[in-house]
Short mmCIF file of C-alpha atoms in Angstrom, two decimals:
data_model
loop_
_atom_site.label_atom_id
_atom_site.label_comp_id
_atom_site.label_asym_id
_atom_site.label_seq_id
_atom_site.Cartn_x
_atom_site.Cartn_y
_atom_site.Cartn_z
CA MET A 170 -11.51 -32.03 -64.57
CA THR A 171 -13.77 -30.95 -67.65
CA ALA A 172 -13.36 -27.56 -69.75
CA ILE A 173 -17.49 -26.61 -67.51
CA SER A 174 -16.44 -27.64 -63.90
CA ARG A 175 -12.70 -26.06 -64.98
CA CYS A 176 -15.24 -22.85 -65.08
CA PHE A 177 -16.91 -22.28 -62.88
CA GLU A 178 -14.12 -23.77 -60.00
CA ASN A 179 -12.20 -20.63 -61.03
CA LEU A 180 -15.75 -18.74 -60.73
CA ARG A 181 -16.33 -19.20 -56.90
CA ARG A 182 -12.31 -19.37 -56.64
CA ASN A 183 -13.42 -15.27 -57.23
CA GLN A 184 -17.17 -16.13 -55.82
CA GLU A 185 -18.82 -14.85 -59.44
CA CYS A 186 -21.62 -15.57 -60.83
CA ALA A 187 -21.17 -16.83 -64.43
CA LEU A 188 -23.22 -16.33 -67.78
CA ILE A 189 -24.51 -18.89 -69.53
CA PRO A 190 -26.44 -16.78 -72.86
CA PHE A 191 -28.37 -18.89 -75.60
CA ILE A 192 -28.56 -18.87 -79.08
CA THR A 193 -30.63 -20.88 -81.93
CA ALA A 194 -27.59 -22.84 -84.08
CA GLY A 195 -28.74 -21.50 -88.09
CA ASP A 196 -30.76 -18.17 -86.98
CA PRO A 197 -30.77 -16.24 -88.51
CA ASP A 198 -28.21 -18.75 -90.88
CA LEU A 199 -24.85 -20.15 -89.87
CA HIS A 200 -22.62 -18.15 -90.84
CA THR A 201 -23.64 -15.40 -88.12
CA THR A 202 -24.21 -18.48 -85.53
CA ALA A 203 -20.42 -18.80 -85.72
CA GLN A 204 -19.68 -14.86 -85.63
CA ALA A 205 -22.74 -14.73 -82.62
CA LEU A 206 -20.44 -17.26 -80.53
CA GLU A 207 -17.12 -14.97 -81.04
CA VAL A 208 -19.24 -12.36 -80.53
CA LEU A 209 -21.19 -13.55 -76.85
CA ASP A 210 -16.77 -15.20 -76.42
CA CYS A 211 -15.37 -11.40 -75.97
CA ALA A 212 -18.40 -10.36 -74.47
CA GLY A 213 -18.42 -11.49 -71.34
CA ALA A 214 -19.85 -15.30 -71.61
CA ASP A 215 -18.83 -17.70 -68.85
CA ILE A 216 -20.31 -20.96 -70.83
CA ILE A 217 -22.52 -20.69 -73.95
CA GLU A 218 -25.22 -22.51 -74.94
CA LEU A 219 -25.48 -23.84 -78.41
CA GLY A 220 -29.33 -24.78 -79.64
CA VAL A 221 -30.09 -27.50 -82.33
CA PRO A 222 -32.99 -26.49 -84.92
CA TYR A 223 -35.67 -29.24 -83.90
CA SER A 224 -38.35 -30.15 -85.17
CA ASP A 225 -40.30 -30.26 -81.96
CA PRO A 226 -38.45 -28.40 -78.83
CA LEU A 227 -40.92 -29.04 -76.16
CA ALA A 228 -39.30 -27.36 -73.98
CA ASP A 229 -38.71 -24.43 -75.73
CA GLY A 230 -40.86 -21.20 -75.80
CA PRO A 231 -42.58 -19.04 -79.27
CA VAL A 232 -39.66 -17.31 -79.08
CA ILE A 233 -36.92 -20.21 -79.47
CA GLN A 234 -39.14 -22.37 -81.25
CA ALA A 235 -39.78 -19.19 -83.59
CA ALA A 236 -35.69 -19.17 -83.98
CA ALA A 237 -35.65 -23.21 -84.90
CA THR A 238 -37.69 -22.79 -87.13
CA ARG A 239 -36.91 -20.44 -89.52
CA ALA A 240 -32.81 -22.17 -88.55
CA LEU A 241 -34.89 -25.07 -90.37
CA GLN A 242 -37.20 -23.97 -92.38
CA LYS A 243 -32.93 -22.42 -93.45
CA GLY A 244 -31.78 -26.54 -93.86
CA THR A 245 -29.15 -26.08 -91.22
CA THR A 246 -28.76 -29.83 -89.27
CA LEU A 247 -26.73 -31.05 -87.40
CA GLU A 248 -23.68 -32.27 -89.47
CA GLN A 249 -23.40 -28.44 -90.57
CA VAL A 250 -23.36 -27.01 -87.01
CA LEU A 251 -20.59 -29.74 -85.81
CA THR A 252 -18.69 -28.15 -88.98
CA MET A 253 -19.38 -24.11 -88.22
CA LEU A 254 -18.58 -25.21 -84.08
CA LYS A 255 -15.11 -27.52 -85.20
CA ALA A 256 -13.91 -24.52 -87.09
CA THR A 257 -14.86 -21.46 -84.71
CA THR A 258 -14.55 -23.05 -81.36
CA PRO A 259 -11.10 -23.25 -81.06
CA LYS A 260 -11.37 -19.43 -81.06
CA LEU A 261 -13.38 -19.52 -78.23
CA LYS A 262 -12.72 -19.29 -74.11
CA ALA A 263 -15.62 -20.13 -72.92
CA PRO A 264 -16.77 -23.95 -73.25
CA VAL A 265 -20.08 -24.47 -75.81
CA ILE A 266 -22.51 -26.69 -74.68
CA LEU A 267 -25.08 -28.47 -77.15
CA PHE A 268 -29.20 -28.33 -76.07
CA THR A 269 -30.59 -30.69 -78.47
CA TYR A 270 -33.10 -33.52 -77.84
CA TYR A 271 -32.81 -36.69 -77.61
CA ASN A 272 -34.38 -37.75 -80.34
CA PRO A 273 -31.52 -36.79 -82.59
CA ILE A 274 -29.11 -38.88 -80.58
CA LEU A 275 -30.61 -41.88 -80.57
CA HIS A 276 -30.83 -41.63 -84.39
CA ARG A 277 -27.16 -41.14 -84.42
CA GLY A 278 -26.25 -43.67 -82.13
CA ILE A 279 -25.42 -42.67 -78.94
CA GLY A 280 -21.39 -43.05 -79.49
CA ARG A 281 -20.85 -41.45 -83.17
CA PHE A 282 -22.78 -38.78 -81.65
CA LEU A 283 -20.85 -38.46 -78.24
CA ASP A 284 -17.35 -38.77 -80.73
CA ASP A 285 -18.18 -35.55 -83.07
CA ILE A 286 -19.08 -33.11 -80.81
CA LYS A 287 -15.81 -33.97 -79.51
CA SER A 288 -14.40 -33.37 -81.87
CA ALA A 289 -16.48 -30.49 -82.54
CA GLY A 290 -15.24 -28.62 -79.74
CA VAL A 291 -18.30 -28.64 -77.45
CA SER A 292 -17.90 -29.71 -73.58
CA GLY A 293 -21.13 -29.91 -72.33
CA LEU A 294 -24.82 -31.81 -72.98
CA VAL A 295 -28.49 -30.83 -72.13
CA VAL A 296 -30.36 -32.79 -73.07
CA PRO A 297 -34.92 -31.92 -71.69
CA ASP A 298 -36.58 -34.57 -72.42
CA LEU A 299 -34.33 -36.86 -70.90
CA PRO A 300 -35.24 -37.62 -67.84
CA LEU A 301 -32.99 -38.62 -65.12
CA GLU A 302 -34.44 -42.52 -64.98
CA GLU A 303 -32.86 -42.47 -68.71
CA SER A 304 -30.49 -40.94 -68.45
CA ALA A 305 -27.36 -43.70 -67.62
CA THR A 306 -27.58 -44.38 -71.19
CA LEU A 307 -26.37 -41.33 -71.36
CA LEU A 308 -24.48 -39.75 -68.35
CA LYS A 309 -21.47 -42.81 -68.14
CA PRO A 310 -20.67 -42.47 -71.79
CA ALA A 311 -20.57 -38.63 -71.57
CA SER A 312 -18.52 -38.93 -68.43
CA GLU A 313 -15.69 -41.16 -70.10
CA GLN A 314 -15.46 -38.46 -73.15
CA GLU A 315 -14.82 -35.67 -71.01
CA ILE A 316 -18.69 -33.89 -71.17
CA ASP A 317 -21.11 -33.38 -68.86
CA LEU A 318 -24.02 -33.94 -69.00
CA THR A 319 -26.28 -31.92 -67.09
CA LEU A 320 -29.78 -32.72 -65.76
CA LEU A 321 -32.41 -29.97 -64.99
CA ILE A 322 -34.62 -29.92 -62.14
CA ALA A 323 -38.22 -28.62 -62.50
CA PRO A 324 -39.32 -26.33 -59.81
CA THR A 325 -42.51 -29.43 -58.61
CA SER A 326 -40.12 -32.18 -58.74
CA SER A 327 -39.58 -33.66 -54.36
CA ARG A 328 -36.16 -33.15 -52.38
CA GLU A 329 -36.41 -36.90 -53.61
CA ARG A 330 -35.38 -36.21 -56.84
CA ILE A 331 -33.84 -33.35 -56.48
CA GLU A 332 -31.34 -34.78 -54.34
CA ALA A 333 -31.39 -37.91 -57.70
CA ILE A 334 -30.59 -35.36 -60.13
CA ALA A 335 -28.07 -33.15 -58.42
CA HIS A 336 -26.36 -36.55 -57.41
CA ALA A 337 -25.92 -37.95 -60.89
CA SER A 338 -25.86 -34.08 -63.02
CA GLN A 339 -22.28 -33.40 -64.33
CA GLY A 340 -20.42 -29.60 -64.80
CA PHE A 341 -23.15 -28.55 -63.15
CA ILE A 342 -27.25 -28.14 -62.35
CA TYR A 343 -29.95 -26.97 -64.75
CA LEU A 344 -32.71 -25.42 -62.14
CA VAL A 345 -36.06 -24.51 -63.92
CA SER A 346 -37.76 -21.47 -62.44
CA VAL A 347 -40.88 -21.99 -63.98
CA THR A 348 -43.49 -25.15 -64.56
CA GLY A 349 -43.71 -24.46 -68.27
CA VAL A 350 -41.41 -24.02 -71.46
CA THR A 351 -38.68 -21.39 -71.76
CA GLY A 352 -39.68 -17.64 -72.36
CA MET A 353 -39.15 -14.59 -71.13
CA ARG A 354 -40.99 -13.50 -68.11
CA SER A 355 -41.42 -9.93 -66.26
CA GLN A 356 -40.84 -11.02 -63.32
CA MET A 357 -38.82 -13.81 -61.93
CA GLU A 358 -40.90 -15.92 -59.23
CA ASN A 359 -39.56 -15.97 -55.66
CA ARG A 360 -39.94 -19.78 -55.27
CA VAL A 361 -36.50 -19.80 -56.77
CA SER A 362 -34.93 -18.70 -54.11
CA GLU A 363 -36.37 -21.27 -51.74
CA LEU A 364 -35.28 -23.91 -54.99
CA LEU A 365 -31.72 -22.60 -54.32
CA ASP A 366 -31.23 -23.77 -50.87
CA LYS A 367 -32.64 -26.92 -51.11
CA ILE A 368 -30.92 -27.46 -53.94
CA ARG A 369 -27.68 -26.61 -51.54
CA SER A 370 -28.74 -28.45 -48.94
CA VAL A 371 -27.72 -32.03 -50.28
CA THR A 372 -25.28 -30.58 -52.86
CA ASP A 373 -22.21 -28.42 -53.94
CA LYS A 374 -22.31 -28.25 -57.48
CA PRO A 375 -22.83 -25.27 -59.14
CA ILE A 376 -26.32 -24.71 -59.88
CA GLY A 377 -27.85 -22.66 -62.76
CA VAL A 378 -31.38 -20.73 -63.70
CA GLY A 379 -32.71 -20.47 -66.81
CA PHE A 380 -36.25 -20.45 -68.29
CA GLY A 381 -37.75 -16.97 -67.66
CA ILE A 382 -34.21 -14.99 -66.88
CA SER A 383 -35.38 -11.94 -69.70
CA ASP A 384 -33.25 -8.59 -68.72
CA ILE A 385 -30.55 -7.23 -66.23
CA GLU A 386 -32.89 -7.48 -63.03
CA GLN A 387 -33.32 -10.73 -62.99
CA ALA A 388 -30.19 -11.71 -63.55
CA ARG A 389 -29.39 -9.92 -60.63
CA GLN A 390 -32.02 -10.57 -58.68
CA VAL A 391 -31.26 -14.84 -59.82
CA ARG A 392 -27.22 -13.43 -58.51
CA ASP A 393 -28.72 -12.71 -55.18
CA TRP A 394 -30.85 -16.21 -54.38
CA GLY A 395 -27.10 -17.21 -54.26
CA ALA A 396 -26.82 -18.98 -58.35
CA ASP A 397 -23.97 -20.15 -59.62
CA ALA A 398 -24.85 -18.80 -63.41
CA ALA A 399 -27.92 -16.81 -64.91
CA ILE A 400 -29.32 -18.36 -68.68
CA VAL A 401 -30.39 -16.33 -70.19
CA GLY A 402 -31.57 -17.88 -73.88
CA SER A 403 -35.03 -16.16 -75.28
CA ALA A 404 -33.76 -13.02 -74.71
CA VAL A 405 -30.60 -13.64 -76.77
CA VAL A 406 -32.47 -15.43 -79.29
CA LYS A 407 -35.62 -12.30 -79.09
CA ARG A 408 -32.11 -9.30 -79.94
CA LEU A 409 -29.91 -11.67 -82.32
CA ALA A 410 -32.95 -11.58 -84.54
CA GLU A 411 -33.54 -7.54 -85.25
CA GLY A 412 -32.57 -6.43 -87.93
CA THR A 413 -29.48 -6.98 -89.38
CA PRO A 414 -27.39 -9.70 -88.69
CA ASP A 415 -25.10 -7.34 -88.60
CA GLN A 416 -27.61 -4.90 -86.23
CA GLY A 417 -28.42 -8.42 -84.08
CA LEU A 418 -24.91 -9.50 -83.06
CA GLU A 419 -24.42 -5.71 -81.81
CA ALA A 420 -26.88 -6.04 -80.17
CA ILE A 421 -26.54 -9.20 -77.93
CA ALA A 422 -23.33 -7.76 -77.68
CA GLU A 423 -24.56 -5.38 -75.41
CA PHE A 424 -26.67 -7.62 -73.45
CA CYS A 425 -24.04 -9.78 -73.11
CA ARG A 426 -22.06 -7.06 -71.38
CA ASN A 427 -24.74 -5.42 -69.77
CA LEU A 428 -25.42 -9.18 -68.14
CA LYS A 429 -22.66 -9.88 -67.48
CA GLU A 430 -21.73 -6.68 -65.74
CA ALA A 431 -24.95 -7.05 -63.46
CA VAL A 432 -24.43 -11.16 -62.24
CA LYS A 433 -20.00 -10.25 -61.91
CA ASN A 434 -20.19 -10.14 -58.02
#
C-alpha cells in the first residue's frame, strides 16, 4: 500500500476528511518552501501538494501563475526542487504530491523522472495536462515505484469518462470543482455535490475536491457533501506571498490549522 493510500485509509477509519494544501516551489524562495512544508505538516496538513513552477501553466489561475513566474524569475529549477525535497521530506509526516506539467517529465525521461522524485521522497503525482487517453505511459511505471498518479475529473465529464478515470486514478480521484483554471471563488458550485454522488456510484476510491476552495466555510461545505479531501491552493499561496517570509509562514500555519479543524469531522 502506498503512503497516500495509507493516509486515506487511516482518515476513513476515523471518519475524517483530509486537508491537502498546495504551495508553489521557489516562491518566495526554496528555503521558505522547505520551511512552509514543515509548517503545513505541523499545522494539520494530511497530504501536501507542491507545484513545480512552469512557464506555461495552463491549469493555473492568476495567483498560482504569479507565484510560478516569481519562482522562475529567481531561477528555480526542477533539480533544485528535488534537492530541497530530498532534505525536507524525511522530516514530514504528510506525504508529498508533486504537481507538474507533462513536458518536464518527457524532457527528463519518464524513467529518470520517476527515479529522481522517488529518491526525493515524493509519494504522488498530479499532471493536469495528461489526459486519460495518454496516461498509461506514466501510470504503470509510477505504480511500480509506488508513486500514485492521480487523475483529474472535470465537471463536464460524462458518466462513462468518470468511470474510466476513476478506475485508472491512483491514490485518490481529483475532482475539479469548476470549469476553468485554479483560483479562489466566492462560493462553491452546488453541482459539486452531484458530481461527488456520480463518482461515488462507480468507485469507492477517495475523492479530493480542488480548484476553487478559498476559505474555511467552503472547505467545510465540501466535507459535508461527502468529499474525502479538500484541496486548497490559491488561498494558501496568496497568504504565503504576503509580507515577509516569516509573516507568510505564520499566516499559512494559522490558515491550515483552521482549515483542518473545519474539515476534521
